[in-house]
XYZ file of C-alpha atoms in Angstrom:
402
model
C 26.574 74.293 -56.850
C 25.458 71.634 -54.360
C 21.837 71.569 -53.252
C 22.739 72.542 -49.676
C 24.850 75.570 -50.580
C 21.933 77.789 -51.748
C 20.195 77.098 -48.427
C 23.303 78.104 -46.476
C 23.706 81.209 -48.600
C 20.025 82.035 -48.038
C 20.549 81.730 -44.282
C 23.591 84.002 -44.545
C 21.547 86.544 -46.511
C 18.872 86.516 -43.819
C 21.231 86.913 -40.870
C 23.237 89.568 -42.684
C 20.339 91.757 -43.771
C 18.587 91.432 -40.399
C 21.263 93.684 -38.927
C 19.892 96.549 -41.022
C 16.270 96.042 -40.016
C 15.930 95.012 -36.378
C 16.634 98.599 -35.146
C 13.286 99.655 -36.705
C 11.422 97.734 -33.971
C 13.576 99.240 -31.192
C 12.774 102.915 -31.766
C 10.545 103.419 -28.662
C 12.908 101.388 -26.445
C 15.974 103.340 -27.570
C 14.107 106.606 -26.961
C 13.233 105.559 -23.395
C 16.612 104.011 -22.656
C 18.718 106.945 -23.830
C 16.257 109.708 -22.933
C 15.714 111.057 -26.463
C 12.622 111.701 -28.577
C 11.156 108.900 -30.729
C 12.000 110.918 -33.847
C 15.660 111.056 -32.781
C 15.681 107.336 -31.986
C 14.183 106.607 -35.429
C 17.281 108.204 -36.978
C 19.244 105.121 -35.861
C 17.257 102.977 -38.303
C 17.523 105.604 -41.046
C 21.293 105.994 -40.634
C 21.791 102.227 -40.731
C 19.835 101.982 -43.987
C 21.738 104.927 -45.445
C 25.019 103.270 -44.447
C 23.847 100.116 -46.204
C 23.285 102.073 -49.429
C 26.762 103.621 -49.134
C 28.336 100.232 -48.430
C 26.651 98.697 -51.450
C 28.023 101.416 -53.717
C 31.555 101.388 -52.292
C 32.102 97.711 -51.473
C 29.915 95.451 -53.629
C 31.780 96.289 -56.897
C 34.807 94.636 -55.298
C 32.984 91.328 -55.789
C 33.989 91.510 -59.473
C 37.585 92.413 -58.588
C 38.488 90.362 -55.472
C 37.960 86.746 -54.382
C 34.565 86.809 -52.717
C 35.174 84.376 -49.856
C 37.751 86.451 -47.915
C 35.870 89.637 -48.768
C 32.645 88.224 -47.329
C 34.198 86.866 -44.131
C 36.093 90.115 -43.500
C 32.947 92.200 -43.846
C 31.034 89.890 -41.507
C 33.762 90.222 -38.868
C 33.620 94.018 -39.156
C 29.833 93.941 -38.792
C 30.092 91.812 -35.665
C 32.445 94.279 -34.003
C 30.239 97.250 -34.915
C 27.147 95.486 -33.504
C 29.019 94.893 -30.248
C 29.947 98.573 -30.013
C 26.341 99.594 -30.723
C 25.056 97.286 -27.999
C 27.409 98.861 -25.461
C 26.970 102.487 -26.618
C 26.280 104.875 -23.697
C 24.720 107.631 -25.833
C 23.144 108.251 -29.221
C 26.326 109.635 -30.802
C 28.255 106.366 -30.563
C 25.117 104.366 -31.377
C 24.571 106.335 -34.589
C 28.229 105.907 -35.578
C 28.198 102.168 -34.898
C 24.870 101.833 -36.710
C 26.334 103.525 -39.772
C 29.300 101.105 -39.735
C 26.907 98.165 -39.425
C 25.048 99.429 -42.480
C 28.212 99.934 -44.534
C 29.746 96.546 -43.692
C 26.697 94.277 -43.758
C 26.480 94.152 -47.555
C 27.274 90.430 -47.658
C 23.857 89.459 -49.130
C 24.557 91.681 -52.135
C 27.817 89.811 -52.723
C 26.216 86.393 -52.304
C 23.395 87.010 -54.810
C 25.596 87.655 -57.886
C 27.926 84.889 -56.702
C 25.038 82.411 -56.687
C 23.784 83.657 -60.070
C 27.167 82.813 -61.571
C 27.237 79.278 -60.124
C 24.081 77.972 -61.852
C 22.713 77.582 -65.367
C 20.564 80.362 -66.810
C 17.355 78.299 -66.709
C 17.759 77.833 -62.931
C 18.864 81.372 -62.129
C 15.431 82.690 -61.195
C 14.804 79.739 -58.892
C 18.143 80.073 -57.076
C 17.750 83.850 -56.755
C 14.290 83.177 -55.338
C 15.785 80.855 -52.715
C 18.326 83.438 -51.590
C 15.660 86.117 -51.735
C 13.509 84.001 -49.408
C 16.394 84.138 -46.936
C 16.582 87.898 -47.361
C 12.850 88.247 -46.773
C 13.039 86.092 -43.681
C 15.880 88.233 -42.365
C 14.120 91.513 -43.128
C 10.812 90.536 -41.561
C 11.892 88.240 -38.730
C 14.483 90.846 -37.738
C 11.647 93.000 -36.431
C 10.241 90.058 -34.477
C 13.715 89.323 -33.115
C 14.329 92.967 -32.199
C 10.847 93.664 -30.835
C 10.450 90.536 -28.670
C 14.029 90.407 -27.364
C 14.084 94.174 -26.771
C 10.778 94.079 -24.901
C 12.047 91.468 -22.431
C 15.774 92.205 -22.158
C 16.140 95.832 -23.236
C 17.190 97.463 -26.508
C 20.839 96.457 -26.140
C 20.169 92.710 -26.171
C 19.331 92.407 -29.903
C 22.598 94.144 -30.823
C 24.680 91.850 -28.622
C 22.982 88.647 -29.798
C 23.322 89.763 -33.427
C 27.057 90.360 -32.862
C 27.521 86.741 -31.766
C 25.448 85.315 -34.644
C 27.313 87.400 -37.223
C 30.685 86.252 -35.890
C 29.626 82.592 -36.110
C 28.390 83.149 -39.653
C 31.791 84.540 -40.667
C 33.452 81.294 -39.550
C 30.938 79.015 -41.284
C 31.055 80.847 -44.623
C 34.836 80.947 -44.500
C 34.762 77.143 -44.648
C 31.744 76.497 -46.904
C 31.995 79.015 -49.746
C 33.868 77.963 -52.902
C 36.858 79.953 -54.045
C 36.565 82.037 -57.178
C 38.834 83.896 -59.529
C 38.116 87.613 -60.040
C 35.986 88.350 -63.105
C 37.938 91.500 -63.969
C 41.205 93.174 -62.982
C 40.130 96.793 -63.310
C 41.246 99.367 -60.782
C 38.842 100.338 -58.004
C 37.963 103.820 -59.409
C 37.145 102.148 -62.726
C 34.768 99.748 -60.987
C 32.903 102.631 -59.369
C 32.766 104.557 -62.627
C 31.451 101.448 -64.423
C 28.577 101.252 -61.967
C 27.490 104.776 -62.857
C 27.949 104.127 -66.571
C 25.747 101.037 -66.365
C 22.992 103.067 -64.726
C 23.261 105.463 -67.648
C 23.557 102.902 -70.469
C 21.460 99.889 -69.406
C 17.781 100.739 -69.769
C 16.621 97.466 -68.198
C 18.758 98.255 -65.152
C 17.118 101.675 -64.861
C 13.651 100.108 -65.105
C 14.498 97.644 -62.329
C 15.787 100.509 -60.207
C 12.587 102.522 -60.650
C 10.414 99.561 -59.693
C 12.359 98.854 -56.527
C 13.006 102.444 -55.402
C 9.299 103.237 -55.418
C 7.947 100.060 -53.821
C 10.789 99.700 -51.326
C 10.434 103.348 -50.349
C 6.778 102.740 -49.497
C 7.700 99.538 -47.669
C 10.267 101.351 -45.502
C 7.844 104.187 -44.782
C 5.243 101.703 -43.544
C 7.559 99.719 -41.273
C 9.308 102.748 -39.784
C 6.012 104.462 -38.954
C 4.401 101.232 -37.751
C 6.360 101.145 -34.479
C 5.194 104.676 -33.705
C 1.557 103.776 -34.508
C 1.477 100.553 -32.481
C 3.145 102.044 -29.402
C 1.191 105.319 -29.654
C -2.138 106.262 -28.063
C -4.341 104.568 -30.687
C -3.098 101.072 -29.833
C -0.949 101.543 -26.717
C 0.946 98.289 -27.265
C 4.611 97.402 -26.840
C 7.314 96.738 -29.419
C 6.573 93.027 -29.069
C 3.387 93.653 -31.075
C 5.492 95.083 -33.910
C 7.504 91.882 -33.889
C 4.355 89.745 -34.069
C 3.058 91.730 -37.047
C 6.406 91.194 -38.744
C 6.058 87.472 -38.084
C 2.770 87.482 -40.020
C 4.449 89.339 -42.859
C 7.184 86.705 -42.987
C 4.713 84.557 -44.909
C 5.917 86.433 -47.982
C 9.221 84.541 -47.801
C 7.419 81.461 -49.123
C 6.370 83.395 -52.228
C 9.908 84.291 -53.322
C 10.937 80.862 -54.687
C 7.608 80.699 -56.547
C 8.256 84.192 -57.923
C 11.588 82.951 -59.224
C 9.878 80.102 -61.073
C 7.292 82.533 -62.485
C 10.108 84.759 -63.747
C 11.770 81.762 -65.449
C 8.464 80.878 -67.189
C 6.630 84.188 -67.732
C 9.306 86.875 -67.639
C 10.204 89.546 -65.114
C 7.796 92.203 -66.422
C 4.688 90.125 -65.703
C 5.775 89.560 -62.109
C 6.572 93.266 -61.681
C 3.065 94.248 -62.762
C 1.484 91.852 -60.262
C 3.675 93.318 -57.518
C 2.741 96.907 -58.332
C -0.956 96.088 -58.174
C -0.444 94.279 -54.861
C 1.266 97.385 -53.437
C -1.691 99.559 -54.462
C -4.057 97.130 -52.748
C -1.823 97.136 -49.663
C -2.022 100.926 -49.368
C -5.825 100.765 -49.368
C -5.976 97.979 -46.765
C -3.389 99.605 -44.502
C -5.520 102.748 -44.360
C -8.000 100.840 -42.182
C -5.222 100.476 -39.594
C -6.157 103.947 -38.372
C -9.387 102.501 -36.955
C -7.621 100.952 -33.997
C -8.813 97.886 -32.119
C -9.021 94.367 -33.506
C -10.258 95.529 -36.926
C -7.304 97.883 -37.251
C -4.810 95.184 -36.291
C -6.277 92.771 -38.839
C -6.047 95.463 -41.530
C -2.422 96.151 -40.608
C -1.540 92.451 -40.738
C -3.197 91.882 -44.139
C -1.874 95.109 -45.629
C 1.684 94.507 -44.470
C 1.601 90.959 -45.834
C 0.458 92.278 -49.230
C 3.148 94.960 -49.209
C 5.862 92.497 -48.200
C 4.872 90.093 -50.987
C 4.879 92.940 -53.517
C 8.326 94.211 -52.571
C 10.083 90.882 -52.172
C 8.671 89.179 -55.276
C 9.437 92.330 -57.242
C 13.007 92.091 -55.998
C 13.303 88.555 -57.426
C 12.044 89.750 -60.818
C 14.321 92.789 -60.869
C 17.486 90.898 -59.954
C 16.783 88.094 -62.411
C 16.461 90.797 -65.091
C 19.701 92.603 -64.274
C 21.837 89.473 -63.735
C 20.995 88.399 -67.298
C 22.433 91.606 -68.785
C 26.219 91.292 -68.408
C 27.564 88.154 -66.675
C 31.056 89.592 -66.156
C 29.662 92.626 -64.316
C 27.003 91.145 -62.029
C 28.401 92.689 -58.846
C 28.532 96.136 -60.442
C 25.019 95.776 -61.850
C 23.816 94.755 -58.406
C 25.705 97.691 -56.918
C 23.866 100.239 -59.029
C 20.528 98.557 -58.453
C 20.792 98.047 -54.684
C 22.414 101.418 -53.972
C 19.459 103.166 -55.564
C 16.998 100.805 -53.863
C 18.327 101.536 -50.389
C 18.579 105.233 -51.028
C 14.886 104.940 -51.818
C 14.398 102.940 -48.618
C 16.218 105.557 -46.553
C 14.105 108.302 -48.095
C 10.993 106.244 -47.402
C 11.943 105.802 -43.731
C 12.524 109.539 -43.353
C 9.344 110.529 -45.199
C 7.281 107.924 -43.356
C 8.395 109.210 -39.955
C 7.758 112.834 -40.902
C 4.383 112.032 -42.471
C 3.238 110.139 -39.393
C 4.413 112.772 -36.912
C 2.871 115.649 -38.870
C -0.284 114.145 -40.409
C -0.903 110.684 -38.969
C -1.124 107.132 -40.306
C -3.384 108.033 -43.242
C -0.638 110.148 -44.799
C 1.770 107.186 -44.605
C -0.736 105.050 -46.538
C -1.130 107.839 -49.115
C 2.667 107.872 -49.480
C 2.655 104.111 -50.193
C -0.097 104.552 -52.803
C 1.808 107.384 -54.493
C 4.942 105.199 -54.665
C 2.949 102.382 -56.320
C 1.436 104.789 -58.858
C 4.930 106.006 -59.764
C 6.033 102.380 -60.222
C 3.037 101.733 -62.485
C 3.928 104.800 -64.568
C 7.502 103.491 -64.913
C 6.152 100.091 -65.977
C 3.845 101.541 -68.659
C 6.556 103.866 -69.964
C 9.032 100.992 -70.189
C 6.576 98.763 -72.037
C 5.974 101.556 -74.541
C 9.739 101.866 -75.046
C 10.059 98.118 -75.639
C 7.282 98.196 -78.263
C 9.010 101.100 -80.007
C 12.258 99.114 -80.133
C 10.491 96.090 -81.654
C 8.837 98.297 -84.279
C 12.158 99.969 -85.134
C 14.275 96.814 -85.430
C 12.610 95.447 -88.614
C 12.917 98.845 -90.262
C 16.638 98.913 -89.501
C 17.022 95.367 -90.813
C 15.480 96.377 -94.151
C 17.950 99.187 -94.753
C 20.431 98.537 -97.635
C 23.943 97.619 -96.512
């Protein structure tokens, strides 16, 4: 792998994943533009995330079966068309349908990550994953800035139309730059899907990674989905542009991802996961002060969101480094199981965050984030106990007569 290729792949990850996230900042604008309630408009973001989870499960396993370059460019072209349809949609029905297609097709980052992991030596894998993850973080967080600022000035349709053009250009560039690859396996498609489920059942380290990410990412999605409603509501009375500016502050976490990759290479994934869980707990406490309103509330929101973003994204680096080391010939399927569960957790978090905010206010959203972090900590402690039990059992098995 050349030194420039990881940077290009990181850029592709960012542009690709941004298509899932910029609708979160457009919720109030879509509600006003199409004459629907904010809760109905928020479903656009939820459906797109749910489509992403479905696309990961159905399409990412093909990365082990098909040449990745044509698969990636074809999916990007499909995403571009769906974004164009969404930007021109006259009503919520077509917008929801197009948003679901965007979610299903924009799984390119989850094909690029295992591809990159297979192009480098094992002692550089964490670092390269961290580089691509930095691109993902930038896409996730700057997407809200892109959507909020552009939507505020040009209307909610503009981000969809601009994203359609960028995605189409990316398809052309990757079609030229990506190396060709031979398929890792020749199994039939139903077998690939069944293998994904079997790996979730059989690989304990995969299940641990899933639990870490489902909980923290669920809290992350709850916070960002409810944030637009808080900022544009009566307590702050600001526009969606403010949501974009808060996301810009949170984008500082993208600089932590490469460092997290180096920490994983030196200290192991579990140590990084523990740090991330504790950061998420701290974020829940700080975000609670966002209910105060005013300058103090905005500062609390900015600091809390930055902490939460760092926790989720650095945890993602640790989790993917762990699972990509399990079975090299099945990296796409391992990533399929992991990311499908993660985005199902994210979709659930978006739904729960919206309902919690509408029914009980911002404090309940912060309590939801804290509960998710506590569940992640319980999964961490349980997994460490299981690892100690395995180490204690192995010498006993070795001493048995043969």
